[in-house]
Amino acid sequence: MPRNSVCLCVDPARCPPCLVKRIVPWIHALPMATAHHRQGVAATLALRSRCLWKLSPLHIPLRIAPSRSLHSSSAAMDGSIRTSQPPQGVHNAWIGAKGPGSLDLRSDVMTTPTPSMLAAVQSCTLLDDVFREDPTTIDLEAHVAALAGKEAGLFVLSGTMGNQLALRSLLVQPPYGVLCDHRSHIVKYEAGGVSSLTGATVKPIVPDNGIHLTLEDVMANVVLSDDVHACPTRVISLENTLNGMIMPLVEVERIAKFARQHGIKLHCDGARLWEAVVAGAGTLPDFCSHFDTVSLCFSKGLGAPVGSMLVGTEETLKHARWVRKSIGGGLRQPGVVTAAARVAVDETFGRAPDGSDGLLRESHAMAKKVEHLWQEMGGTLVHPAHTNMCWLDLEAAGCSEDRFVLLSEEAGLKVMGGRLVTHYQVAQNCDEVLKRLRQVFQKAFAEQEKRVSKVGERSMYKS
C-alpha cells in the first residue's frame, strides 16, 4: 500500500494490500516478472476484493515467472498458495474433439473450441469494434468477405442476428413480403424476428420436390403485383444447406436471375453453406455471388465458441451495422471471439474457397456410414444425407423420439430425436460413436412401441 494511503475496504481479510503482504515472501522466491504480469496480478487481486482503493501494479514488488498461470492459483489467508480446481462435473471446453461434443449428435452447435482457438484468444487485440478499431475483428471481416467474394463483412453474435440484420437492411419501405422455404430457420427458429424487427409479411413455401425450392416454386408464390391490395415480394430468402440438404448451384442461379429481372433482393441463410461447399456443390464465391447478403456461421460445424459473419456490399452492411447497434449488437472488445472464429475458418473449413484442405469432409463421410448402418437394419430416412445430417424415420421404425433419446443416453450418446448431426468432432471419434449407435439402433428396432398421434408441431430443439 502506498505510504499515507487509507484503506476503505469493508472486509480487511479480503483487502488486496493486506493480501499482498501475506504473499510477498512467496512472490520473492520466484523469477522476475514483466510489467504485463504485474498488471495482471494487480487486476486479479482488485477484482476479487471489495476494496475501494485501486491497487497499482507499480506498488507490488512482483517476481512471478511469466510461464506460471495466474488464473490457476489463489492466495489463501495464511499466505499459502492453493491451486484452484473447477467445480465438480465441469470440464475444460477448449479441447475440441476430446471434449463433450465428441459423443453429442444433437447439433453441430455442440462442437467445442480447440486449444489453437484458445491460443489465438490469448494473443488477440482488445480494441473497440463500435469505433471500428479492433484489428483482429477487422481482419476476420475482410478475410471472410474475400473468401466469399464479397465487398465487406460484418461480425455478428449469431446467425439469427445476421439473418435479421440482412432482411432489415434489404427491406426499405413497406409494404413488403419475404418468400422462403416453410422449414426455414427464419420462420421456425428465430422467435418471429422477421415480423417483429422488419414488419414484413413472410410467405412460406412447401417445395414440390420435398428437398429444396425451385424456380417453379418461387414463380408460383411470388407477389409481383403493384395492386393496392397486395403485399409485394421484396426479398427471397434461401437457406443452404437446409436440414442438411443442398440447394444446387444451378437452382440458385435460376432463382437469382428471376429475382434480378423483377427487382427482388436475395438473402442466403448460409449458416451451413460451408457444408454445401465442402460437399462439392460449388465454391463460396460461386454461391455468394448470386446473393445481396449471406450469413455464415462460425459456431456450428466450424467449432468456434461464438459468432457469424454477414457479407454483402459496403452500402448494405453500413446500414446493417447501424441496425446491429440499435438492437444491442455493438461490441467493445470482440477480439476474444473473433480470434477464435478466424482459427475455426482456417482450420475447420480450410483456406481454400472449396474447403478442400479443411476437416468437414470427414463428417459427411460419417453421415453416410450412419445412414448405411440404419438402412441395413431395415430403417428408412426422412431426408437424404447430403452433408453432415442423417434423418432417421423413427415413426416407421416403431420408436418414439423420447424412447430413442433414452436409449441413446444409456449408450452414452446425446441425440435430439431422429436428426443425427455428425459434426467433425463426432467424426473424429467415428468408430466409437458407430459402435454405440449400433447398440441403440438394435434396441430401437427390437422394442416396437404403439404409435401415438402427434398433437401440434414439434421443435427440433426439444426432444
XYZ file of C-alpha atoms in Angstrom:
463
model
C 0.000 0.000 0.000
C 1.382 3.477 -0.830
C 2.609 5.466 2.170
C -0.063 7.574 3.928
C -2.897 5.935 1.940
C -6.072 4.849 3.712
C -7.767 1.519 3.098
C -11.538 1.908 2.669
C -12.443 -1.746 2.299
C -15.361 -3.246 4.188
C -13.641 -6.597 4.640
C -9.983 -6.279 5.760
C -9.477 -10.021 5.404
C -10.023 -9.638 1.637
C -8.154 -6.375 1.177
C -5.549 -6.590 -1.657
C -2.832 -4.592 0.154
C -3.137 -6.862 3.176
C -3.184 -9.872 0.919
C -0.034 -8.690 -0.830
C 1.788 -8.513 2.495
C 0.988 -12.174 3.070
C 2.127 -13.395 -0.345
C 5.257 -11.225 -0.746
C 7.582 -13.937 0.701
C 6.312 -16.418 -1.870
C 6.482 -13.855 -4.672
C 10.139 -13.044 -3.994
C 11.045 -16.707 -4.297
C 10.092 -16.681 -7.988
C 11.924 -15.267 -11.061
C 11.356 -11.667 -12.105
C 8.142 -10.917 -13.994
C 7.359 -8.431 -16.738
C 5.229 -5.332 -16.215
C 2.441 -7.159 -18.034
C 2.334 -9.829 -15.332
C 2.446 -7.199 -12.579
C -0.623 -5.586 -14.047
C -2.411 -8.913 -14.455
C -1.956 -9.908 -10.825
C -2.973 -6.448 -9.644
C -6.180 -6.656 -11.637
C -6.915 -10.150 -10.337
C -6.450 -9.103 -6.717
C -8.535 -5.970 -7.141
C -11.407 -7.830 -8.783
C -11.504 -10.459 -6.041
C -11.901 -7.925 -3.284
C -14.414 -5.356 -2.120
C -11.681 -2.809 -1.663
C -12.421 0.772 -2.806
C -8.752 1.626 -3.058
C -7.320 0.982 -6.538
C -4.204 -1.128 -6.339
C -1.487 -0.042 -8.755
C 0.825 -2.691 -10.234
C 3.733 -0.318 -9.638
C 3.245 -0.708 -5.898
C 3.549 -4.510 -5.973
C 7.101 -5.946 -5.761
C 6.226 -8.863 -8.030
C 8.632 -11.601 -9.059
C 6.374 -14.011 -10.888
C 7.566 -16.334 -13.633
C 5.892 -15.429 -16.939
C 5.182 -19.085 -17.641
C 3.133 -19.578 -14.461
C -0.638 -19.320 -14.919
C -2.032 -16.547 -12.759
C -5.542 -17.871 -13.136
C -4.864 -21.355 -11.816
C -3.967 -20.379 -8.279
C -5.285 -18.226 -5.480
C -3.770 -16.905 -2.293
C -5.040 -18.272 1.000
C -5.365 -16.042 4.031
C -2.451 -17.804 5.715
C -0.126 -16.736 2.932
C -0.010 -20.098 1.150
C -0.948 -20.553 -2.490
C -3.653 -23.051 -3.326
C -4.323 -24.292 -6.856
C -7.997 -23.736 -7.662
C -9.947 -26.627 -9.134
C -13.019 -26.362 -11.376
C -16.345 -27.267 -9.776
C -17.162 -30.962 -9.804
C -18.639 -32.034 -13.138
C -17.267 -29.009 -15.015
C -14.840 -29.825 -17.821
C -12.392 -27.700 -19.769
C -14.164 -26.937 -23.043
C -11.099 -25.849 -25.042
C -10.191 -29.396 -26.081
C -12.095 -29.852 -29.334
C -12.807 -33.461 -30.283
C -11.640 -34.702 -26.875
C -14.427 -32.745 -25.200
C -18.125 -33.446 -24.594
C -19.019 -32.714 -28.233
C -17.370 -35.959 -29.338
C -20.435 -38.003 -28.332
C -23.080 -35.331 -28.940
C -25.133 -35.721 -32.127
C -27.881 -33.253 -31.249
C -26.470 -30.481 -33.415
C -23.240 -29.110 -34.821
C -23.619 -26.246 -32.343
C -22.333 -28.793 -29.816
C -18.816 -28.564 -31.233
C -16.396 -27.178 -28.666
C -13.452 -24.821 -29.298
C -9.930 -26.132 -29.678
C -6.587 -25.400 -27.988
C -5.455 -23.454 -31.054
C -8.502 -21.193 -30.706
C -7.626 -20.557 -27.075
C -4.059 -19.723 -28.097
C -5.405 -17.198 -30.613
C -7.606 -15.615 -27.944
C -4.610 -15.200 -25.639
C -2.804 -13.099 -28.242
C -5.735 -11.192 -29.765
C -6.217 -7.437 -29.856
C -8.705 -5.877 -27.434
C -9.882 -2.694 -29.100
C -13.350 -1.322 -29.827
C -15.413 -2.586 -32.756
C -18.133 0.057 -32.499
C -15.383 2.569 -33.299
C -14.019 0.176 -35.979
C -10.635 -0.018 -34.243
C -10.078 -3.713 -33.446
C -7.519 -5.275 -35.846
C -8.488 -8.879 -35.041
C -12.136 -8.246 -35.907
C -11.386 -6.108 -38.956
C -9.046 -8.810 -40.246
C -11.691 -11.520 -39.812
C -14.334 -9.446 -41.601
C -12.004 -8.746 -44.515
C -10.825 -12.361 -44.701
C -14.297 -13.926 -44.799
C -15.565 -11.287 -47.246
C -12.666 -12.107 -49.576
C -13.248 -15.843 -49.134
C -16.895 -15.336 -50.128
C -16.092 -12.933 -52.959
C -17.962 -10.039 -51.333
C -17.075 -6.389 -50.716
C -17.397 -6.365 -46.948
C -18.149 -8.360 -43.826
C -19.841 -7.586 -40.509
C -19.254 -9.741 -37.436
C -22.449 -10.522 -35.514
C -23.139 -12.546 -32.396
C -25.322 -15.202 -34.007
C -26.802 -16.484 -37.230
C -30.194 -15.208 -36.139
C -28.768 -11.716 -35.750
C -27.095 -11.960 -39.155
C -30.325 -13.006 -40.867
C -32.385 -10.318 -39.181
C -29.878 -7.549 -39.912
C -29.750 -8.608 -43.550
C -33.516 -8.648 -44.005
C -33.936 -5.343 -42.172
C -31.301 -3.753 -44.408
C -32.705 -5.142 -47.669
C -36.305 -4.179 -46.900
C -36.614 -0.449 -47.454
C -40.206 0.772 -47.455
C -43.341 -1.230 -46.565
C -45.470 -2.915 -47.669
C -43.109 -5.786 -48.340
C -43.030 -9.560 -48.209
C -40.351 -12.219 -47.767
C -40.531 -15.509 -49.658
C -38.824 -18.589 -48.164
C -38.993 -22.344 -47.602
C -41.574 -23.339 -44.974
C -38.820 -25.121 -42.989
C -36.501 -22.102 -42.938
C -34.741 -21.076 -39.754
C -36.055 -17.508 -40.140
C -39.613 -18.864 -39.985
C -39.371 -21.620 -37.380
C -36.493 -20.832 -35.053
C -35.898 -17.084 -34.798
C -38.712 -16.178 -32.404
C -40.745 -14.366 -35.050
C -37.915 -11.911 -35.599
C -38.781 -11.152 -39.212
C -42.202 -9.847 -38.221
C -41.135 -8.036 -35.061
C -37.961 -6.422 -36.442
C -38.965 -5.688 -40.045
C -42.759 -5.747 -40.105
C -42.591 -7.890 -43.245
C -45.142 -10.487 -44.241
C -43.461 -13.885 -44.555
C -44.789 -16.293 -47.156
C -43.506 -19.845 -46.521
C -43.405 -22.229 -49.496
C -43.565 -26.028 -49.480
C -41.156 -27.243 -52.201
C -42.701 -29.662 -54.671
C -39.648 -31.918 -54.665
C -39.570 -32.123 -50.856
C -35.883 -31.201 -50.766
C -35.292 -27.615 -51.874
C -37.087 -24.714 -53.524
C -37.015 -24.409 -57.297
C -37.683 -21.503 -59.625
C -41.086 -23.033 -60.339
C -41.939 -22.949 -56.619
C -40.903 -19.303 -56.450
C -42.815 -18.282 -59.574
C -45.975 -19.937 -58.270
C -45.853 -17.971 -54.995
C -44.117 -14.659 -55.653
C -46.203 -11.478 -55.461
C -45.246 -9.066 -58.251
C -48.463 -7.048 -58.359
C -48.499 -3.342 -57.551
C -52.215 -3.523 -56.815
C -53.156 -1.605 -53.677
C -54.450 -4.805 -52.055
C -51.196 -6.742 -52.480
C -48.074 -7.122 -50.373
C -45.291 -7.406 -52.978
C -42.341 -9.744 -52.540
C -39.211 -7.669 -51.938
C -36.817 -10.358 -50.664
C -36.369 -14.050 -51.398
C -34.535 -15.793 -48.568
C -32.914 -19.144 -49.346
C -31.302 -21.452 -46.788
C -28.367 -23.611 -47.836
C -27.965 -26.206 -46.507
C -31.460 -26.779 -45.116
C -31.909 -29.845 -42.908
C -28.507 -30.905 -44.196
C -29.724 -30.917 -47.805
C -28.068 -28.905 -50.558
C -29.799 -26.467 -52.867
C -27.854 -26.965 -56.118
C -25.939 -24.019 -57.511
C -27.826 -24.232 -60.800
C -31.131 -23.711 -58.941
C -29.701 -20.755 -57.050
C -28.645 -19.260 -60.395
C -32.144 -19.712 -61.876
C -33.873 -18.089 -58.908
C -31.319 -15.262 -58.774
C -31.809 -14.451 -62.452
C -35.577 -14.282 -61.979
C -35.211 -12.110 -58.879
C -32.936 -9.625 -60.653
C -35.394 -9.316 -63.523
C -38.081 -8.244 -61.072
C -36.032 -6.085 -58.710
C -36.219 -8.565 -55.834
C -33.340 -8.819 -53.361
C -31.818 -12.163 -52.364
C -30.573 -13.237 -48.937
C -28.916 -16.544 -48.079
C -29.055 -18.067 -44.631
C -25.708 -19.753 -45.124
C -25.148 -20.879 -41.549
C -24.153 -24.226 -43.053
C -23.164 -23.070 -46.532
C -19.659 -24.264 -45.621
C -21.057 -27.812 -45.716
C -22.536 -27.425 -49.208
C -19.225 -26.087 -50.479
C -17.181 -28.921 -48.968
C -19.632 -31.433 -50.466
C -18.582 -30.182 -53.905
C -21.703 -28.184 -54.804
C -19.638 -25.089 -55.668
C -17.185 -22.659 -54.103
C -18.124 -19.953 -51.633
C -17.788 -17.215 -54.300
C -19.900 -19.326 -56.691
C -22.814 -19.332 -54.254
C -22.363 -15.918 -52.649
C -22.130 -14.076 -55.974
C -25.864 -14.564 -56.517
C -26.979 -13.036 -53.209
C -27.140 -9.481 -51.912
C -26.362 -10.719 -48.402
C -25.144 -14.002 -46.930
C -24.956 -15.018 -43.270
C -22.155 -17.502 -42.450
C -21.957 -19.166 -39.031
C -18.740 -19.875 -37.122
C -20.179 -21.664 -34.081
C -21.898 -24.622 -35.756
C -19.826 -27.013 -37.833
C -16.694 -24.871 -37.677
C -16.498 -25.177 -33.887
C -15.901 -21.567 -32.814
C -17.467 -20.549 -29.491
C -19.440 -17.549 -30.783
C -20.487 -15.658 -33.858
C -21.448 -15.343 -37.505
C -20.427 -13.135 -40.402
C -22.794 -11.169 -42.598
C -21.263 -10.429 -46.007
C -22.536 -8.159 -48.754
C -21.948 -4.750 -50.286
C -20.382 -1.892 -48.356
C -23.608 0.088 -48.621
C -25.829 -2.703 -47.298
C -23.509 -3.542 -44.422
C -23.208 0.102 -43.445
C -26.933 0.030 -42.764
C -26.697 -3.399 -41.123
C -24.038 -2.090 -38.732
C -26.420 0.700 -37.761
C -29.248 -1.772 -37.116
C -26.857 -4.030 -35.177
C -26.095 -1.153 -32.817
C -29.794 -0.386 -32.355
C -30.553 -3.901 -31.088
C -27.582 -4.089 -28.730
C -25.155 -5.882 -31.026
C -22.298 -3.373 -30.873
C -19.193 -4.958 -29.354
C -16.405 -3.323 -27.376
C -13.606 -5.917 -27.236
C -14.740 -8.604 -29.696
C -11.220 -9.863 -30.332
C -11.715 -12.601 -27.737
C -14.314 -14.221 -30.004
C -13.231 -13.093 -33.480
C -9.738 -14.505 -32.922
C -11.236 -17.941 -32.268
C -13.554 -17.578 -35.267
C -10.596 -16.910 -37.575
C -8.920 -20.123 -36.427
C -12.196 -22.003 -36.974
C -12.390 -20.792 -40.564
C -8.760 -21.563 -41.376
C -8.544 -24.951 -39.657
C -12.030 -26.457 -39.881
C -13.268 -25.114 -43.221
C -9.806 -24.522 -44.646
C -8.120 -21.716 -46.519
C -9.282 -22.787 -49.978
C -12.623 -21.457 -51.325
C -13.842 -25.049 -51.719
C -12.808 -26.167 -48.229
C -10.670 -28.948 -49.666
C -7.959 -28.506 -47.022
C -10.305 -28.497 -44.006
C -11.912 -31.030 -41.662
C -15.570 -31.042 -42.712
C -15.426 -33.833 -45.289
C -14.890 -36.406 -42.542
C -18.272 -35.506 -41.064
C -20.025 -36.054 -44.412
C -18.426 -39.465 -44.792
C -19.580 -40.392 -41.306
C -23.166 -39.327 -42.051
C -23.150 -41.811 -44.919
C -21.913 -44.535 -42.559
C -24.726 -43.782 -40.109
C -27.210 -43.810 -42.983
C -25.921 -47.192 -44.182
C -25.989 -48.656 -40.658
C -29.612 -47.608 -40.154
C -30.733 -48.846 -43.555
C -29.011 -52.232 -43.272
C -31.104 -52.827 -40.148
C -34.257 -52.075 -42.120
C -34.624 -48.386 -41.317
C -35.761 -45.646 -43.671
C -34.830 -41.973 -43.873
C -36.932 -38.821 -43.738
C -34.387 -36.891 -45.834
C -31.327 -37.944 -47.837
C -27.940 -37.367 -46.175
C -26.279 -34.788 -48.440
C -23.827 -33.437 -45.867
C -23.499 -33.958 -42.105
C -27.096 -34.753 -41.105
C -28.821 -38.115 -41.053
C -32.609 -38.040 -40.573
C -33.917 -41.347 -39.216
C -37.575 -42.225 -39.724
C -38.258 -43.272 -36.140
C -42.003 -43.454 -36.654
C -41.617 -46.085 -39.362
C -39.262 -47.997 -37.054
C -41.881 -48.009 -34.295
C -39.746 -45.999 -31.893
C -40.820 -42.707 -30.342
C -38.401 -39.800 -30.193
C -38.455 -39.847 -26.398
C -37.595 -43.544 -26.346
C -34.787 -43.050 -28.870
C -33.308 -40.259 -26.756
C -33.404 -42.505 -23.673
C -31.757 -45.428 -25.489
C -29.033 -43.098 -26.719
C -28.419 -41.762 -23.222
C -27.975 -45.322 -21.979
C -25.270 -45.749 -24.624
C -23.557 -42.530 -23.591
C -24.739 -40.529 -26.606
C -26.752 -37.326 -26.796
C -29.348 -37.039 -29.559
C -32.373 -34.898 -30.281
C -34.954 -37.132 -31.902
C -34.211 -38.712 -35.264
C -31.901 -35.988 -36.559
C -28.304 -37.109 -36.045
C -25.677 -34.475 -36.787
C -22.229 -35.913 -37.416
C -20.161 -32.766 -36.965
C -16.408 -33.040 -37.402
C -15.690 -33.659 -33.709
C -18.062 -36.622 -33.714
C -16.404 -37.818 -36.936
C -13.007 -37.735 -35.224
C -14.438 -40.362 -32.842
C -16.222 -42.224 -35.630
C -15.541 -45.844 -34.655
C -16.619 -45.397 -31.047
C -19.781 -43.484 -31.965
C -20.792 -46.017 -34.628
C -20.331 -48.859 -32.137
C -22.677 -47.159 -29.699
C -25.184 -46.244 -32.405
C -25.376 -49.868 -33.492
C -26.461 -50.807 -29.962
C -29.057 -48.027 -29.933
C -30.458 -48.981 -33.350
C -30.741 -52.649 -32.378
C -32.742 -51.795 -29.272
C -34.898 -49.297 -31.169
C -35.981 -51.964 -33.673
C -36.354 -54.655 -31.012
C -38.683 -52.624 -28.798
C -41.590 -51.710 -31.061
C -43.907 -49.151 -29.474
C -47.519 -48.326 -30.024
C -47.747 -45.290 -32.269
C -49.211 -42.220 -30.649
C -50.814 -39.453 -32.675
C -48.766 -36.279 -32.552
C -50.506 -33.096 -31.465
C -49.003 -29.816 -32.642
C -45.719 -29.060 -34.346
C -42.618 -30.395 -32.633
C -39.469 -28.304 -32.500
C -36.151 -29.943 -33.289
C -34.794 -28.078 -30.256
C -36.972 -30.066 -27.854
C -36.645 -33.822 -27.695
